[in-house]
CSV table of C-alpha atoms in Angstrom, one decimal:
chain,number,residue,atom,x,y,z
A,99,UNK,CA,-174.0,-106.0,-43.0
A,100,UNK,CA,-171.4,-108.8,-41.4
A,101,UNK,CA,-168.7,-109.7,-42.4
A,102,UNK,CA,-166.6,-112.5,-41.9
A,103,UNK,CA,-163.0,-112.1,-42.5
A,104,UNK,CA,-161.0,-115.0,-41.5
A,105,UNK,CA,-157.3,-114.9,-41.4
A,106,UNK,CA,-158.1,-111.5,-40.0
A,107,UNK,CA,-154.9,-110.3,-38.2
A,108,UNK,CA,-152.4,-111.6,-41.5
A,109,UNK,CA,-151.7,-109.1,-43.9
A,110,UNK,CA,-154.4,-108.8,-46.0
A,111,UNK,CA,-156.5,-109.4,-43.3
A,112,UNK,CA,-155.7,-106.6,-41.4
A,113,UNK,CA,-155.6,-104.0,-44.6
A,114,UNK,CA,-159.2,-105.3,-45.1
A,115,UNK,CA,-160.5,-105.0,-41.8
A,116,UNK,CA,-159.1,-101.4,-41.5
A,117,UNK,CA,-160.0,-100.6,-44.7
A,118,UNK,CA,-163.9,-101.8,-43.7
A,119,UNK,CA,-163.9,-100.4,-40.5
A,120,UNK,CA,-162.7,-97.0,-42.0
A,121,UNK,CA,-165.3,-96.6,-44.6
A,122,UNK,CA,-168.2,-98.1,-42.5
A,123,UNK,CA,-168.9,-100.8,-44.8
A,124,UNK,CA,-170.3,-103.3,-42.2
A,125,UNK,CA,-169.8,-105.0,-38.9
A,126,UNK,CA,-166.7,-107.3,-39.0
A,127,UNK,CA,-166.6,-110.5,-37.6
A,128,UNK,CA,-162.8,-111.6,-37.1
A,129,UNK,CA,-161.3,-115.2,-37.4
A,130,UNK,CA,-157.9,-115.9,-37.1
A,131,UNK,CA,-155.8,-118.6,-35.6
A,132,UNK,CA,-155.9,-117.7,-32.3
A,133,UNK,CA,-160.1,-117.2,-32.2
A,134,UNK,CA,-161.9,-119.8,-30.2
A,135,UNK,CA,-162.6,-122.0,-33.1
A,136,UNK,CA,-166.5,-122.6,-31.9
A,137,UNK,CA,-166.9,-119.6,-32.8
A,138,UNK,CA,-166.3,-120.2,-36.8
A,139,UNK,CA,-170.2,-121.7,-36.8
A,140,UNK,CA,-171.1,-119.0,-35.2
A,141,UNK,CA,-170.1,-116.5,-37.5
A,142,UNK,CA,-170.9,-118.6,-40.5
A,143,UNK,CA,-174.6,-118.0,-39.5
A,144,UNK,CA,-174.5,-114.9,-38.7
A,145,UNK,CA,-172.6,-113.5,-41.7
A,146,UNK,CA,-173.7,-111.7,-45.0
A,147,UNK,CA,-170.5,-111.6,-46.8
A,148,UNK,CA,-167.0,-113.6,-46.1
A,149,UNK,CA,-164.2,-112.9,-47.1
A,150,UNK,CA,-161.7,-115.6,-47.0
A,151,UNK,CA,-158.4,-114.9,-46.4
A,152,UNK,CA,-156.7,-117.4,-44.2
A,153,UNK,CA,-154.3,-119.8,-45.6
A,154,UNK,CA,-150.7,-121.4,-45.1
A,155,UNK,CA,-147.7,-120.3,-47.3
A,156,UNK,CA,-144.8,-121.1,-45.2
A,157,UNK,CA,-145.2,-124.4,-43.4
A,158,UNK,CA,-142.7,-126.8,-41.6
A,159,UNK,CA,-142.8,-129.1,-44.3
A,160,UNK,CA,-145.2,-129.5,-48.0
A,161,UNK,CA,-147.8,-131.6,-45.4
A,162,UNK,CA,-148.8,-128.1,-43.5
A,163,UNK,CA,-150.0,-126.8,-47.2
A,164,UNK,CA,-153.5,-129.3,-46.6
A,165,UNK,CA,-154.4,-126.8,-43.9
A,166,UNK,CA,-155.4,-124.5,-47.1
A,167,UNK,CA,-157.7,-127.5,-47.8
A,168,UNK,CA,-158.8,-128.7,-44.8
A,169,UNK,CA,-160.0,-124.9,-43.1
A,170,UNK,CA,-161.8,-123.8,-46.7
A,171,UNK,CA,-163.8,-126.9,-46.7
A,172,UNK,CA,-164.5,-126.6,-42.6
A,173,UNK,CA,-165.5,-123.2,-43.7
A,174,UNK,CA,-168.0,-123.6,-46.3
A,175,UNK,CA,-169.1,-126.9,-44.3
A,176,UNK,CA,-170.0,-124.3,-41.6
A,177,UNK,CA,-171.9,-122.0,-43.8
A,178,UNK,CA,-174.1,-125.6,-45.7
A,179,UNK,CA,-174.9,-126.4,-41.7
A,180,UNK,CA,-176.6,-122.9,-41.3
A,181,UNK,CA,-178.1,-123.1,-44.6
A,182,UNK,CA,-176.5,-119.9,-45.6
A,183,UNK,CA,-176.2,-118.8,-49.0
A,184,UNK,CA,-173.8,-115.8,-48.8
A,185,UNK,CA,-171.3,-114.8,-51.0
A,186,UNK,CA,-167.6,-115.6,-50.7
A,187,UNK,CA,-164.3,-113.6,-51.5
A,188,UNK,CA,-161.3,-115.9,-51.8
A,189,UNK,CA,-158.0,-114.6,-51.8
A,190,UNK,CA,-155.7,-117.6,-53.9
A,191,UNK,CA,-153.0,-117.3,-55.6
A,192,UNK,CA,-151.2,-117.1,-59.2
A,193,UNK,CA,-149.3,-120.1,-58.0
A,194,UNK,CA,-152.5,-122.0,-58.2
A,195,UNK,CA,-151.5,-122.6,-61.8
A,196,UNK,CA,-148.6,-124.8,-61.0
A,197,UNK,CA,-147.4,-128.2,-59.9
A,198,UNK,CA,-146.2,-127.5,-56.7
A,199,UNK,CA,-147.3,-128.6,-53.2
A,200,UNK,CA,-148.7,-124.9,-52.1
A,201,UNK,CA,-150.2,-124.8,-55.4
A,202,UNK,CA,-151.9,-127.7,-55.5
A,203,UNK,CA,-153.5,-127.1,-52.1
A,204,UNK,CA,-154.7,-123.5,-53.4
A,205,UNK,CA,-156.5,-125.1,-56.6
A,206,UNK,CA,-158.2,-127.8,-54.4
A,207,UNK,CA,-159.5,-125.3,-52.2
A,208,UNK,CA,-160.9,-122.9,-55.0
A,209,UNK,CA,-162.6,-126.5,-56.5
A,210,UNK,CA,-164.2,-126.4,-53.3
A,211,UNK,CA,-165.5,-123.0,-53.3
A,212,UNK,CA,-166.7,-123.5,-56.5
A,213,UNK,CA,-168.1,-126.5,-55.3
A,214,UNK,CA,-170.1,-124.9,-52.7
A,215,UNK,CA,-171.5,-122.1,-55.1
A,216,UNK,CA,-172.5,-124.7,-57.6
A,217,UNK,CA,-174.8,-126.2,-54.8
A,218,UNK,CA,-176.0,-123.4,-53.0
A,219,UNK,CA,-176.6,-120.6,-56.2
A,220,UNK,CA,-174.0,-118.3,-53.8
A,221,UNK,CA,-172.0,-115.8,-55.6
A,222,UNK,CA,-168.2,-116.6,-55.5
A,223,UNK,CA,-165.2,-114.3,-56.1
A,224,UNK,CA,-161.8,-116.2,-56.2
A,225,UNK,CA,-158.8,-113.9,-57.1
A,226,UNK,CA,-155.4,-115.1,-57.8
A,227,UNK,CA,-153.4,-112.7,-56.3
A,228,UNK,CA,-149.8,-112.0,-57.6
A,229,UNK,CA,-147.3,-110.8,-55.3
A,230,UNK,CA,-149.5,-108.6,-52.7
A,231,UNK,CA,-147.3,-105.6,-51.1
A,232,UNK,CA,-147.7,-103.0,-48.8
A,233,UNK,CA,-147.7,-101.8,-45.4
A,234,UNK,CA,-147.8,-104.1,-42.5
A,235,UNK,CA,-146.4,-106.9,-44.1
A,236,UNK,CA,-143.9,-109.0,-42.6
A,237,UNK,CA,-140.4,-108.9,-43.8
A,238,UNK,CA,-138.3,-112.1,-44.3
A,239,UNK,CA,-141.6,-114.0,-44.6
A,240,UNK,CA,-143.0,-114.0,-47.9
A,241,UNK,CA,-142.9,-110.9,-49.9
A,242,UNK,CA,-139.6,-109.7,-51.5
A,243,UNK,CA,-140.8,-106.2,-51.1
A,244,UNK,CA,-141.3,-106.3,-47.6
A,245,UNK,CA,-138.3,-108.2,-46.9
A,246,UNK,CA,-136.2,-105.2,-49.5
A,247,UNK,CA,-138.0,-102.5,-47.7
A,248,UNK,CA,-137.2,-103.7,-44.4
A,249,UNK,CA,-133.7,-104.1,-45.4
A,250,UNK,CA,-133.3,-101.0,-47.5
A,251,UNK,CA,-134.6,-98.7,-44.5
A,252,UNK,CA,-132.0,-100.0,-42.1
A,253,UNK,CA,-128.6,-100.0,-44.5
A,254,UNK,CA,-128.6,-104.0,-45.2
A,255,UNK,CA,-128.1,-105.5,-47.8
A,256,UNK,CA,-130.6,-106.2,-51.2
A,257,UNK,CA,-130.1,-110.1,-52.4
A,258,UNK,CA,-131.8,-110.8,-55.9
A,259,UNK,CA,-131.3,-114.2,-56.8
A,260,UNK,CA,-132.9,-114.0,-60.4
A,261,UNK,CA,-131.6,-110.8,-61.5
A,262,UNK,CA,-134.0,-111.1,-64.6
A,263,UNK,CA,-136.9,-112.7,-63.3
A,264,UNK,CA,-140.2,-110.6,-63.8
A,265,UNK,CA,-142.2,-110.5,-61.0
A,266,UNK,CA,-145.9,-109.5,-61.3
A,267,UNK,CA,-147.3,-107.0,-57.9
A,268,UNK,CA,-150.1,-105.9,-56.8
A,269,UNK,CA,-150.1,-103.0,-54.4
A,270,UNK,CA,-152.4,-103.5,-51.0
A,271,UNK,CA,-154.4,-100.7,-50.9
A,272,UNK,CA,-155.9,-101.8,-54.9
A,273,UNK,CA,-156.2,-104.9,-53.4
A,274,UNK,CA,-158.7,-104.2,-50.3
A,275,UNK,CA,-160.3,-101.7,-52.7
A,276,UNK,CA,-161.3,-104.7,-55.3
A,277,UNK,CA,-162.5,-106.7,-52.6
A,278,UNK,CA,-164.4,-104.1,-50.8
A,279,UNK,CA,-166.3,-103.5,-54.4
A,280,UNK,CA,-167.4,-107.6,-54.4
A,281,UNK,CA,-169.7,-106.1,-51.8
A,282,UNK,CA,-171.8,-104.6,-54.0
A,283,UNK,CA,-170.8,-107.0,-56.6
A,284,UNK,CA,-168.4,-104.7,-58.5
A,285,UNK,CA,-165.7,-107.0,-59.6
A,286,UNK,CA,-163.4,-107.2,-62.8
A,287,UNK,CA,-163.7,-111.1,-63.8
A,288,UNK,CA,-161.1,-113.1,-66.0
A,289,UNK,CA,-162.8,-116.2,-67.1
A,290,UNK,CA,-163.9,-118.0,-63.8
A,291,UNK,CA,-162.1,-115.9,-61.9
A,292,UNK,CA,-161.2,-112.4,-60.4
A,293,UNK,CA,-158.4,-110.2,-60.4
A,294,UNK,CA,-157.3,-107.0,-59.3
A,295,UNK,CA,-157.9,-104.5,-62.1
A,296,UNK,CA,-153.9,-103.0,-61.8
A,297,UNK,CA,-151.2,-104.8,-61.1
A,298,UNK,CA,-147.4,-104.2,-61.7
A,299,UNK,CA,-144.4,-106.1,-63.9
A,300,UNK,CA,-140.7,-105.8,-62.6
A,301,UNK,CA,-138.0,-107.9,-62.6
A,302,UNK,CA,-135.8,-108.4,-59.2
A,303,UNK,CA,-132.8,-106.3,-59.8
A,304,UNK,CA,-135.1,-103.0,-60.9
A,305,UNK,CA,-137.8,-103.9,-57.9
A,306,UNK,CA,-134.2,-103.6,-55.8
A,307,UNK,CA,-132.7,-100.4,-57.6
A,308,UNK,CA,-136.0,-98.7,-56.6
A,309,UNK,CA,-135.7,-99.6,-53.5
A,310,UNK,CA,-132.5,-99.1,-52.8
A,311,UNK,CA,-132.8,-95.5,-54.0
A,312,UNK,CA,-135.2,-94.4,-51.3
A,313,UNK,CA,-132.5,-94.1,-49.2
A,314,UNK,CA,-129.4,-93.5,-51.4
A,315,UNK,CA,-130.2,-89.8,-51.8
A,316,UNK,CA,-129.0,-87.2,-49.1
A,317,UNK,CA,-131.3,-85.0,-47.3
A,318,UNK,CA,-134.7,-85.0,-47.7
A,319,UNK,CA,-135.1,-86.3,-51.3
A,320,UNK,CA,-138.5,-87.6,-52.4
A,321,UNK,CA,-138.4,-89.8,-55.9
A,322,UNK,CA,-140.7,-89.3,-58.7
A,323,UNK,CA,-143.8,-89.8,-57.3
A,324,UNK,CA,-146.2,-89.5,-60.4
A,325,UNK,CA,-144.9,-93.3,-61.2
A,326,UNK,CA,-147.3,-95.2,-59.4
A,327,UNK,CA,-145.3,-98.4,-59.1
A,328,UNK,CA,-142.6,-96.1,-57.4
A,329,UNK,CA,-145.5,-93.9,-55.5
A,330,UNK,CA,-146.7,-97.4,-53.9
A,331,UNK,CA,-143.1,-98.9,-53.2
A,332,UNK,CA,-141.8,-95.9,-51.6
A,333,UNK,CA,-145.0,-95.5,-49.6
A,334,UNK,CA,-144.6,-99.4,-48.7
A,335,UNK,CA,-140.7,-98.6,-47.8
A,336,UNK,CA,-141.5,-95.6,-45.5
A,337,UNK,CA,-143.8,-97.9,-43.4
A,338,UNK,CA,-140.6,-99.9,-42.6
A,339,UNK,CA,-138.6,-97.2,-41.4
A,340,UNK,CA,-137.7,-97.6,-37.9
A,341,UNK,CA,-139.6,-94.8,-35.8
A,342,UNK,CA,-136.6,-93.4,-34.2
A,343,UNK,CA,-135.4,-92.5,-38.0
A,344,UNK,CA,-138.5,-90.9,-38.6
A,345,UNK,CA,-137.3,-87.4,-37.5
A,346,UNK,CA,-134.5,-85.8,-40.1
A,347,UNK,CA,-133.0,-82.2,-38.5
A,348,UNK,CA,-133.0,-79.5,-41.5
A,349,UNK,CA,-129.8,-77.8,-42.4
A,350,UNK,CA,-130.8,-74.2,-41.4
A,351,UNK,CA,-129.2,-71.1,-42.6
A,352,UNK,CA,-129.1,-67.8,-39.9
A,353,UNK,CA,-128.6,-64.6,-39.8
A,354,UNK,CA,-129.9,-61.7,-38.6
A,355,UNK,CA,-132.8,-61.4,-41.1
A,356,UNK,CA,-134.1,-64.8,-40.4
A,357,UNK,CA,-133.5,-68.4,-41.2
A,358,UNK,CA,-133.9,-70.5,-44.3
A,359,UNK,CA,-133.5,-74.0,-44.9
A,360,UNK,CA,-134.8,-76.6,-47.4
A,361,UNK,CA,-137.2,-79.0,-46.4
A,362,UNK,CA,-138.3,-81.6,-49.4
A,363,UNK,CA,-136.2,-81.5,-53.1
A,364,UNK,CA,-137.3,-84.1,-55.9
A,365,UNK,CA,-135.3,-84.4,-59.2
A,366,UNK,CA,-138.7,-84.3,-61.1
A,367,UNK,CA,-140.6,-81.9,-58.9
A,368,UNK,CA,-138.1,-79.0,-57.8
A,369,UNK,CA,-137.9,-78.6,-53.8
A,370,UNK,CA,-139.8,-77.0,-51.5
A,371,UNK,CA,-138.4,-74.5,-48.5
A,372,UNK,CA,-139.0,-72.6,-45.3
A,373,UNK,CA,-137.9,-68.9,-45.0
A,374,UNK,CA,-138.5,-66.8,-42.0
A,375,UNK,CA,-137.6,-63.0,-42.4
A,376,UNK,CA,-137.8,-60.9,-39.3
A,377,UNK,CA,-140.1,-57.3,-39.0
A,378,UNK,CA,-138.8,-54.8,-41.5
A,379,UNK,CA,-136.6,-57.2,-43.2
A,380,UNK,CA,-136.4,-57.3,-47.0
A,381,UNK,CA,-135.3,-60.5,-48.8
A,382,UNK,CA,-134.6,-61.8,-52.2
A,383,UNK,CA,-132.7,-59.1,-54.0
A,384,UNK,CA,-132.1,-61.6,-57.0
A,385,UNK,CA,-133.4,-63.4,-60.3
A,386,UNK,CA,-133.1,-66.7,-61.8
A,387,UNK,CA,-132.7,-66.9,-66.0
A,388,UNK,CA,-135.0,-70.4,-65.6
A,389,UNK,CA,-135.6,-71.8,-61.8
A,390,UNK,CA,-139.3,-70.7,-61.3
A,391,UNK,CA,-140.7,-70.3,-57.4
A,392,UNK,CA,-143.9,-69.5,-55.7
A,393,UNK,CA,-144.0,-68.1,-52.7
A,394,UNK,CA,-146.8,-69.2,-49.9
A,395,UNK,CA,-147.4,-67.1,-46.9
A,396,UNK,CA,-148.3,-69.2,-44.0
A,397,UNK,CA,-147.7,-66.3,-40.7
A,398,UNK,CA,-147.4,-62.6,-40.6
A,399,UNK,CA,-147.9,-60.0,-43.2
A,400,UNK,CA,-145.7,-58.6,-46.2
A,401,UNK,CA,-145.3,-57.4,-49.7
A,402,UNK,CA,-143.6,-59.0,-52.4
A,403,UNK,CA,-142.1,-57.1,-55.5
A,404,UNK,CA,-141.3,-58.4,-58.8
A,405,UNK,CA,-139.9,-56.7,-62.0
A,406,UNK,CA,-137.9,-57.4,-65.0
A,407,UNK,CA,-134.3,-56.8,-65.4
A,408,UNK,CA,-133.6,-52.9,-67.2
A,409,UNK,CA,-137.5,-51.8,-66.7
A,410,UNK,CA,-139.0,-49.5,-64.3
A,411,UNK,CA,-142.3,-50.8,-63.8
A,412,UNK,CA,-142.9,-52.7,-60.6
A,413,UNK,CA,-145.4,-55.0,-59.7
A,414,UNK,CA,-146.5,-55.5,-56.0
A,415,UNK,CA,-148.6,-58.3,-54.2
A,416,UNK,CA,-149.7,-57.8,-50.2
A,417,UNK,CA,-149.6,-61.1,-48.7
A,418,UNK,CA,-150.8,-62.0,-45.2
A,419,UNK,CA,-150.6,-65.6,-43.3
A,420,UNK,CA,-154.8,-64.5,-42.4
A,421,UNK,CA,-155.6,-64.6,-46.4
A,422,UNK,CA,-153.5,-67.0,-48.1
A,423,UNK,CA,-152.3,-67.0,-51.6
A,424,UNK,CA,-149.9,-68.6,-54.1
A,425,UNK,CA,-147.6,-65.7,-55.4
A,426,UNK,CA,-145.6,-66.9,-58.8
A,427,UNK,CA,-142.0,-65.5,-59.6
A,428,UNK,CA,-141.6,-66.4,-63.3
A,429,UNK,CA,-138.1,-66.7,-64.2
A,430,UNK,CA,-136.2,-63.4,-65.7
A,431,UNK,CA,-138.1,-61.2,-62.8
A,432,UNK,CA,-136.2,-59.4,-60.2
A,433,UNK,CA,-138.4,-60.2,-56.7
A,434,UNK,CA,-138.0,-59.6,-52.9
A,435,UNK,CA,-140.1,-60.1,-50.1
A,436,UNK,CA,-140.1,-57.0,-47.5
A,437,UNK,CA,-141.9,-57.9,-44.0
A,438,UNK,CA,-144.3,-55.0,-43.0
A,439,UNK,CA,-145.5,-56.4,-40.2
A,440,UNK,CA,-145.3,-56.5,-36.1
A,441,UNK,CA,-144.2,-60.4,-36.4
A,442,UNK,CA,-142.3,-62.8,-38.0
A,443,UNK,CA,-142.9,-63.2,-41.7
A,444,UNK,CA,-142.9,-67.5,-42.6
A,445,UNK,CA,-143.2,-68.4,-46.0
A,446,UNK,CA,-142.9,-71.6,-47.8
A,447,UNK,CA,-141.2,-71.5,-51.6
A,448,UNK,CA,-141.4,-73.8,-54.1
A,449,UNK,CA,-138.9,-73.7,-56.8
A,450,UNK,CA,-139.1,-75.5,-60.1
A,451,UNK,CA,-135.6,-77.1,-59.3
A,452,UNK,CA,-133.6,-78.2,-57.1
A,453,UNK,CA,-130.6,-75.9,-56.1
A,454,UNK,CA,-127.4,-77.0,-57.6
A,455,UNK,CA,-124.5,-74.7,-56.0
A,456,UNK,CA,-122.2,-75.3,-59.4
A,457,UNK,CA,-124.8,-73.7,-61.1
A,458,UNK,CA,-127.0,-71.5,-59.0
A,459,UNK,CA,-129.0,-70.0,-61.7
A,460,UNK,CA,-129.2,-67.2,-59.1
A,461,UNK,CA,-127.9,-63.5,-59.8
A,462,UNK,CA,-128.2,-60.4,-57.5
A,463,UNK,CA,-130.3,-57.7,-58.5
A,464,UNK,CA,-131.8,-54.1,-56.6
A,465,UNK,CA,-135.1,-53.4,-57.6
A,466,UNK,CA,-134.1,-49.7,-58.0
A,467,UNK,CA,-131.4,-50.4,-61.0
């Protein structure tokens, strides 16, 4: 199948044309500004399926918004020349609803698409897109997202204009994913038109106290990723950090035994460490009354012990890098780890919380007593 994508290298253009090209849904045929524009006619008869995504937002001056007009009705005039028939994917916009000069050029053009299924039988798919975020999108431009994500990740400034404004978001990634489904026809429909099937309602000063608070928190602090809004944002604001502030040196506590040191805490999901502990070395030696851990083995080979507090009985688990397992320390059970191997033991440890030093919820303990 080939697809026509115009406005190809914009930002939905280019999530769409990755996202094709990743899942092998058909042979992409590329339009953009900057593309001999001979070549639209060319295309047009080629094609199976376009996708049209080109369009002005940010002109000079209100006259540059007829260029949403004039290329949709070049467009479809290209594909009535070739006699084609195919289906077409709009993206438009919410602000089609409006009296103003970018939504008025939006509405004209989806009259015409309309237009040019009514005469040829084609299927259409118009979607009014809300505010569209997500990686690749350029900041200062138009998305607040992308312009508070850009800011956010290098320590400027977050303006909200309309504190209390509600703004309605859709995420890139369900975006791309909704229009790839037109392809077989899969589409969720609100009266004459399409829309994505999740989007997101936040007003302007929350949108920027999520931001902001990707990178308030010390260390290597990860929010509460099981909301998707802030899954999506933080994975949007991430894409805007600059590389060189990719890399984050680890606070790493040696001695003789080893080394420990955290690596990724999370108010709502407990932290996760490294801990190395050199041949013959026994660590641990403690138990918590609530923190909960499990202990992963990743290199070398070892036996952890476990029992509770004032009982004799002890409980032991071989672990080895070459057969991985998940080893739970409930809380109220004395544990160490003891390194019987030639090699460095590595472990990973997740605990259930992350460690507060005015409250340690840790308390020495020999497995002999």
């Amino acid at each position: 199948m080939k697809l026509l994508v115009t406005g190809a290298k914009g930002f939905s253009g280019k999530n769409l044309c990755a996202y094709i090209e990743a899942n092998g849904l058909g042979e992409l045929l590329p339009y953009d500004r900057d593309t001999d524009p001979s070549l639209l006619d060319t295309y047009a008869d080629a094609c199976d399926f376009v996708f049209h995504l080109a369009g002005v937002n940010r002109p000079a001056d209100e006259a540059g918004y007829e260029e949403n007009v004039t290329f949709t009705k070049r467009l479809l005039e290209s594909l009535m020349r070739c006699r084609k028939s195919v289906p077409v994917l709009v993206s438009s916009s919410i602000q089609a609803r409006y009296d103003n000069a970018y939504g008025r050029s939006k509405k004209r053009a989806e009259e015409l698409v309309f237009d040019y299924a009514a005469a040829t039988g084609a299927p259409v798919y118009i979607y009014r897109l809300p505010g569209v975020f997500g990686k690749w999108c350029a900041p200062n431009y138009n998305s607040v997202v992308a312009t508070f994500c850009h800011n956010a990740a290098r320590g400027l400034p977050l303006r909200v204009d309309d504190p209390d404004k509600v703004i309605e978001l859709a995420y890139i990634d369900d975006v791309t994913a909704a229009f790839a489904g037109a392809l077989d026809g899969v589409v969720k429909r609100r009266g004459s038109y399409c829309v994505v099937p999740m989007t997101h309602h936040v007003s302007g000063v929350d949108l920027a106290k999520i931001i902001e608070s990707f990178g308030s928190r010390p260390g290597l602090f990860v929010p509460d990723v099981g909301d998707i809004l802030v899954r999506q944002l933080y994975s949007t604001y991430l894409s805007y950090l600059p590389e060189d502030d990719l890399a984050q040196p680890l606070a790493v506590h040696r001695d003789e035994r080893g080394f420990f040191a955290d690596c990724v805490k999370s108010c709502s999901a407990g932290q996760v460490s490294v801990n190395v502990a050199r041949p013959g070395v026994t660590r641990g030696g403690h138990w918590h009354q609530t923190k909960a851990e499990t202990f992963f083995v990743v290199s070398g080979e070892g036996v952890i012990r476990i029992k509770k507090p004032g009982e004799d009985r002890v409980y032991e688990y071989a672990v080895s890098g070459e057969e991985p397992q998940a080893v739970t320390i409930p809380p109220g059970y004395i544990h160490e780890v003891t390194n019987t191997g030639a090699k460095d033991l590595l472990m990973l440890i997740w605990a259930s919380e992350v460690f507060d030093p005015q409250n340690p919820d840790t308390f020495a303990a020999k497995m002999d007593e």
